[in-house]
Amino acid sequence: MSSYWQLNIRRTQSQKAFVKLGEPPYAWVLIMGGVWETLAFVIHALGARDQQQLAYATVWNVLFLPAPLWINAFVYMTFARMVFYWHPEGKVAGLRATAIARWFVVGDIFSFVAQIAGVCMATCHRGSKIVDIGLKVYLAGMGVQELFIVIFVGLMIAFQK
């Protein structure tokens, strides 16, 4: 077993232990991100043995590309908790902690759905026009994700002041 596989499996196990030790129940999103990445690399390894199967490449794309969105959701929720517990007013830049969590997670879900739809369209192999549209949908989802990350960084800067 390669060292990367061992590292990925250990990371997922440590995330499960993190939840079992009584940490916040919202930490399940970390586990989902790790599980998606681990499954993606299992599929990728299987695909390396049988390179003529397009299903392996499709499943790898669907699991691997949106997996970091789970980690983003965890970071957004953690930041909202930090604002709620440590900021005297419970808000930053006029946004309450609950609104931060709600809007950023909703934006993450929208980005997630757009990216999954784009990946599915881009890997359907039904013509170059559909693949091109799929790539554009995926990139639009990435753009939404990046917009929320930039806004999030701005909120974190405001939180530090």
Coordinates of C-alpha atoms in Angstrom, one line a residue:
M1 CA 0.0 0.0 0.0
S2 CA 1.4 3.4 -1.0
S3 CA 2.2 6.0 1.6
Y4 CA -0.5 8.3 0.2
W5 CA -3.2 5.7 0.7
Q6 CA -2.1 5.1 4.2
L7 CA -2.1 8.8 5.0
N8 CA -5.6 9.3 3.5
I9 CA -6.9 6.3 5.4
R10 CA -5.3 7.5 8.7
R11 CA -6.7 10.9 8.1
T12 CA -10.2 9.6 7.7
Q13 CA -9.8 7.4 10.8
S14 CA -8.5 10.4 12.8
Q15 CA -11.5 12.4 11.7
K16 CA -13.8 9.6 12.9
A17 CA -12.0 9.5 16.3
F18 CA -12.4 13.3 16.5
V19 CA -16.1 12.9 16.3
K20 CA -16.2 9.9 18.8
L21 CA -14.2 11.9 21.4
G22 CA -17.2 14.1 21.9
E23 CA -16.3 16.9 19.6
P24 CA -19.2 18.9 17.9
P25 CA -21.6 16.7 15.9
Y26 CA -21.1 19.0 12.9
A27 CA -17.7 17.5 12.4
W28 CA -19.3 14.8 10.2
V29 CA -18.6 16.9 7.2
L30 CA -14.9 16.4 7.7
I31 CA -15.5 12.6 7.6
M32 CA -17.6 13.0 4.4
G33 CA -14.8 14.9 2.7
G34 CA -12.2 12.3 3.7
V35 CA -14.4 9.4 2.7
W36 CA -15.2 10.9 -0.7
E37 CA -11.5 11.5 -1.4
T38 CA -10.6 8.0 -0.2
L39 CA -13.3 6.4 -2.3
A40 CA -12.1 8.5 -5.3
F41 CA -8.6 7.2 -5.0
V42 CA -9.8 3.6 -4.6
I43 CA -11.8 4.0 -7.8
H44 CA -8.8 5.7 -9.4
A45 CA -6.6 2.7 -8.5
L46 CA -9.2 0.3 -9.9
G47 CA -9.4 2.4 -13.1
A48 CA -5.6 2.1 -13.5
R49 CA -6.0 -1.7 -13.8
D50 CA -8.8 -1.4 -16.4
Q51 CA -8.2 1.8 -18.3
Q52 CA -10.8 1.1 -21.0
Q53 CA -13.7 1.5 -18.5
L54 CA -14.9 5.1 -18.6
A55 CA -17.1 4.5 -15.5
Y56 CA -14.1 4.6 -13.3
A57 CA -13.0 8.0 -14.6
T58 CA -16.6 9.3 -14.3
V59 CA -17.0 8.1 -10.7
W60 CA -13.5 9.5 -9.8
N61 CA -14.5 12.9 -11.2
V62 CA -17.8 12.9 -9.3
L63 CA -16.2 12.0 -6.0
F64 CA -12.8 13.8 -6.1
L65 CA -13.6 17.2 -7.6
P66 CA -16.4 18.3 -5.2
A67 CA -14.8 16.6 -2.1
P68 CA -13.1 19.9 -0.9
L69 CA -16.6 21.5 -0.6
W70 CA -17.2 19.4 2.4
I71 CA -14.1 20.8 4.1
N72 CA -15.2 24.4 3.1
A73 CA -18.6 23.8 4.8
F74 CA -16.8 22.7 8.0
V75 CA -14.6 25.8 8.0
Y76 CA -17.7 28.1 7.4
M77 CA -19.6 26.4 10.3
T78 CA -16.5 26.6 12.6
F79 CA -16.1 30.3 11.8
A80 CA -19.7 31.0 12.6
R81 CA -19.3 29.2 16.0
M82 CA -16.2 31.3 16.7
V83 CA -18.2 34.5 16.0
F84 CA -21.1 33.2 18.1
Y85 CA -19.0 32.3 21.1
W86 CA -16.1 34.8 21.1
H87 CA -17.4 38.0 19.5
P88 CA -19.2 40.2 22.1
E89 CA -22.1 41.0 19.8
G90 CA -22.3 37.6 18.1
K91 CA -21.9 39.2 14.7
V92 CA -19.3 40.4 12.2
A93 CA -19.7 43.1 9.6
G94 CA -23.4 43.3 10.5
L95 CA -24.0 39.6 10.0
R96 CA -25.1 37.4 12.8
A97 CA -23.3 34.1 13.3
T98 CA -26.4 32.1 12.4
A99 CA -26.7 34.0 9.1
I100 CA -23.0 33.5 8.3
A101 CA -23.4 29.7 8.7
R102 CA -26.7 29.6 6.8
W103 CA -25.7 31.7 3.8
F104 CA -22.2 30.2 3.4
V105 CA -23.5 26.6 3.7
V106 CA -26.3 27.4 1.2
G107 CA -23.7 28.9 -1.2
D108 CA -21.6 25.9 -0.7
I109 CA -24.5 23.6 -1.5
F110 CA -25.4 25.6 -4.6
S111 CA -21.7 25.4 -5.7
F112 CA -21.7 21.7 -4.9
V113 CA -24.8 21.0 -7.1
A114 CA -23.5 23.1 -9.9
Q115 CA -20.1 21.3 -9.9
I116 CA -21.6 17.9 -9.7
A117 CA -23.9 18.7 -12.6
G118 CA -21.1 20.1 -14.6
V119 CA -18.8 17.1 -13.9
C120 CA -21.6 14.7 -14.9
M121 CA -22.3 16.6 -18.1
A122 CA -18.6 16.8 -18.9
T123 CA -18.0 13.1 -18.5
C124 CA -21.1 11.8 -20.2
H125 CA -19.3 11.4 -23.6
R126 CA -22.4 12.4 -25.7
G127 CA -20.8 15.0 -27.8
S128 CA -18.4 17.8 -27.6
K129 CA -21.2 20.4 -27.2
I130 CA -22.5 18.7 -24.0
V131 CA -19.0 18.3 -22.6
D132 CA -18.3 22.0 -23.3
I133 CA -21.5 23.0 -21.5
G134 CA -20.6 20.7 -18.6
L135 CA -17.2 22.3 -18.3
K136 CA -18.8 25.8 -18.3
V137 CA -21.3 24.7 -15.6
Y138 CA -18.5 23.2 -13.5
L139 CA -16.4 26.4 -13.8
A140 CA -19.5 28.5 -12.9
G141 CA -19.8 26.4 -9.7
M142 CA -16.1 26.9 -9.0
G143 CA -16.6 30.7 -9.5
V144 CA -19.4 30.7 -7.0
Q145 CA -17.2 28.8 -4.6
E146 CA -14.3 31.2 -5.0
L147 CA -16.6 34.2 -4.6
F148 CA -17.8 32.8 -1.2
I149 CA -14.2 32.1 -0.2
V150 CA -13.2 35.7 -1.0
I151 CA -16.2 37.0 1.0
F152 CA -15.3 34.6 3.8
V153 CA -11.7 35.9 4.0
G154 CA -13.1 39.4 4.2
L155 CA -15.3 38.4 7.1
M156 CA -12.4 36.7 8.9
I157 CA -10.3 39.9 8.5
A158 CA -13.2 41.9 10.0
F159 CA -13.4 39.4 12.8
Q160 CA -9.8 39.9 13.7
K161 CA -10.2 43.7 14.0

